[in-house]
Short mmCIF file of N, CA and C in Angstrom, two decimals:
data_model
loop_
_atom_site.label_atom_id
_atom_site.label_comp_id
_atom_site.label_asym_id
_atom_site.label_seq_id
_atom_site.Cartn_x
_atom_site.Cartn_y
_atom_site.Cartn_z
N MET A 1 16.01 -3.84 21.71
CA MET A 1 15.89 -3.46 20.32
C MET A 1 14.42 -3.24 20.00
N PRO A 2 14.06 -2.04 19.46
CA PRO A 2 12.66 -1.78 19.14
C PRO A 2 12.19 -2.60 17.96
N LYS A 3 10.94 -3.02 18.03
CA LYS A 3 10.34 -3.79 16.95
C LYS A 3 9.99 -2.84 15.80
N GLN A 4 10.42 -3.17 14.60
CA GLN A 4 10.15 -2.34 13.43
C GLN A 4 8.72 -2.56 12.94
N GLU A 5 8.04 -1.46 12.66
CA GLU A 5 6.66 -1.54 12.18
C GLU A 5 6.64 -2.08 10.74
N LYS A 6 5.68 -2.95 10.48
CA LYS A 6 5.52 -3.53 9.14
C LYS A 6 4.97 -2.46 8.20
N VAL A 7 5.54 -2.33 7.03
CA VAL A 7 5.09 -1.35 6.05
C VAL A 7 3.88 -1.91 5.30
N ILE A 8 2.80 -1.14 5.32
CA ILE A 8 1.58 -1.48 4.60
C ILE A 8 1.44 -0.51 3.43
N HIS A 9 1.34 -1.05 2.23
CA HIS A 9 1.25 -0.24 1.01
C HIS A 9 -0.19 -0.09 0.57
N TYR A 10 -0.47 1.02 -0.10
CA TYR A 10 -1.80 1.28 -0.64
C TYR A 10 -1.94 0.65 -2.02
N VAL A 11 -2.95 -0.21 -2.16
CA VAL A 11 -3.29 -0.82 -3.45
C VAL A 11 -4.78 -0.60 -3.67
N PRO A 12 -5.15 0.28 -4.60
CA PRO A 12 -6.57 0.56 -4.80
C PRO A 12 -7.31 -0.60 -5.46
N GLY A 13 -8.60 -0.68 -5.16
CA GLY A 13 -9.46 -1.66 -5.83
C GLY A 13 -9.37 -3.07 -5.30
N PHE A 14 -9.80 -4.01 -6.12
CA PHE A 14 -9.82 -5.42 -5.76
C PHE A 14 -8.62 -6.11 -6.40
N TRP A 15 -8.11 -7.12 -5.73
CA TRP A 15 -6.88 -7.79 -6.19
C TRP A 15 -7.16 -9.14 -6.83
N ASN A 16 -8.41 -9.59 -6.84
CA ASN A 16 -8.82 -10.83 -7.50
C ASN A 16 -8.00 -12.05 -7.09
N GLY A 17 -7.63 -12.12 -5.82
CA GLY A 17 -6.91 -13.28 -5.31
C GLY A 17 -5.47 -13.40 -5.76
N GLN A 18 -4.90 -12.35 -6.31
CA GLN A 18 -3.52 -12.38 -6.76
C GLN A 18 -2.56 -12.47 -5.57
N ALA A 19 -1.48 -13.22 -5.71
CA ALA A 19 -0.49 -13.34 -4.65
C ALA A 19 0.37 -12.08 -4.56
N TYR A 20 0.67 -11.49 -5.71
CA TYR A 20 1.49 -10.28 -5.75
C TYR A 20 0.71 -9.19 -6.47
N VAL A 21 0.79 -7.97 -5.93
CA VAL A 21 0.11 -6.83 -6.52
C VAL A 21 1.08 -5.65 -6.60
N LYS A 22 0.74 -4.66 -7.40
CA LYS A 22 1.57 -3.47 -7.53
C LYS A 22 0.96 -2.35 -6.70
N ALA A 23 1.76 -1.81 -5.77
CA ALA A 23 1.30 -0.74 -4.89
C ALA A 23 1.31 0.60 -5.62
N ALA A 24 0.66 1.59 -5.04
CA ALA A 24 0.60 2.93 -5.63
C ALA A 24 1.99 3.54 -5.78
N CYS A 25 2.92 3.15 -4.93
CA CYS A 25 4.29 3.67 -5.00
C CYS A 25 5.13 2.95 -6.05
N GLY A 26 4.58 1.89 -6.65
CA GLY A 26 5.29 1.16 -7.69
C GLY A 26 5.93 -0.13 -7.20
N ALA A 27 5.90 -0.39 -5.90
CA ALA A 27 6.51 -1.60 -5.34
C ALA A 27 5.66 -2.83 -5.66
N GLU A 28 6.32 -3.93 -5.99
CA GLU A 28 5.65 -5.23 -6.19
C GLU A 28 5.63 -5.91 -4.82
N ILE A 29 4.45 -6.15 -4.28
CA ILE A 29 4.31 -6.63 -2.91
C ILE A 29 3.37 -7.82 -2.83
N THR A 30 3.41 -8.51 -1.68
CA THR A 30 2.45 -9.58 -1.44
C THR A 30 1.17 -8.98 -0.89
N CYS A 31 0.09 -9.73 -0.94
CA CYS A 31 -1.19 -9.25 -0.42
C CYS A 31 -1.15 -9.00 1.09
N GLU A 32 -0.22 -9.66 1.80
CA GLU A 32 -0.08 -9.42 3.23
C GLU A 32 0.40 -8.00 3.53
N GLU A 33 1.06 -7.37 2.57
CA GLU A 33 1.60 -6.03 2.76
C GLU A 33 0.73 -4.96 2.11
N ALA A 34 -0.48 -5.33 1.67
CA ALA A 34 -1.33 -4.42 0.91
C ALA A 34 -2.62 -4.09 1.66
N SER A 35 -3.12 -2.87 1.41
CA SER A 35 -4.41 -2.46 1.94
C SER A 35 -5.01 -1.41 1.01
N SER A 36 -6.32 -1.42 0.89
CA SER A 36 -6.99 -0.37 0.13
C SER A 36 -7.61 0.66 1.08
N LEU A 37 -7.40 0.47 2.39
CA LEU A 37 -7.98 1.38 3.39
C LEU A 37 -6.94 2.11 4.23
N PHE A 38 -5.71 1.63 4.26
CA PHE A 38 -4.68 2.20 5.15
C PHE A 38 -3.32 2.05 4.50
N THR A 39 -2.43 3.02 4.77
CA THR A 39 -1.02 2.89 4.36
C THR A 39 -0.13 3.63 5.33
N ASN A 40 1.03 3.08 5.59
CA ASN A 40 2.05 3.81 6.34
C ASN A 40 3.32 3.98 5.51
N CYS A 41 3.22 3.68 4.22
CA CYS A 41 4.32 3.90 3.27
C CYS A 41 4.27 5.37 2.84
N PRO A 42 5.35 6.12 3.04
CA PRO A 42 5.32 7.55 2.69
C PRO A 42 5.04 7.81 1.21
N ASN A 43 5.58 6.99 0.32
CA ASN A 43 5.34 7.19 -1.11
C ASN A 43 3.91 6.86 -1.50
N CYS A 44 3.34 5.83 -0.89
CA CYS A 44 1.93 5.50 -1.16
C CYS A 44 1.01 6.61 -0.64
N LYS A 45 1.36 7.20 0.52
CA LYS A 45 0.55 8.29 1.07
C LYS A 45 0.49 9.47 0.10
N LEU A 46 1.62 9.80 -0.50
CA LEU A 46 1.64 10.89 -1.47
C LEU A 46 0.74 10.60 -2.65
N GLU A 47 0.82 9.40 -3.18
CA GLU A 47 -0.01 9.00 -4.32
C GLU A 47 -1.49 8.95 -3.93
N TRP A 48 -1.78 8.44 -2.74
CA TRP A 48 -3.17 8.36 -2.24
C TRP A 48 -3.77 9.77 -2.18
N ARG A 49 -3.02 10.71 -1.62
CA ARG A 49 -3.52 12.08 -1.53
C ARG A 49 -3.72 12.69 -2.91
N ARG A 50 -2.82 12.41 -3.83
CA ARG A 50 -2.93 12.94 -5.19
C ARG A 50 -4.20 12.41 -5.87
N LEU A 51 -4.49 11.12 -5.67
CA LEU A 51 -5.68 10.51 -6.27
C LEU A 51 -6.97 10.97 -5.60
N ALA A 52 -6.91 11.32 -4.31
CA ALA A 52 -8.11 11.70 -3.57
C ALA A 52 -8.57 13.13 -3.88
N VAL A 53 -7.66 13.97 -4.34
CA VAL A 53 -8.02 15.37 -4.61
C VAL A 53 -8.55 15.47 -6.03
N PRO A 54 -9.79 15.96 -6.19
CA PRO A 54 -10.37 16.07 -7.53
C PRO A 54 -9.71 17.14 -8.38
#
C-alpha cells in the first residue's frame, strides 16, 4: 500500500503561535499542516498564484 503524502496548506504571514489557522483555500488546519513557503494543496496553489500576480 503506497504511503499517502501529507497535505501542506498555504497560510500567508505569521501565525503568532496559534494552534489552528485558516489556509488560503479556507480550510481550518493545525500549524503542522501549514506553510508560508510551500503548498501541495491544489486549492491553495490556485489562491497563491492569484495573490502573487500583480
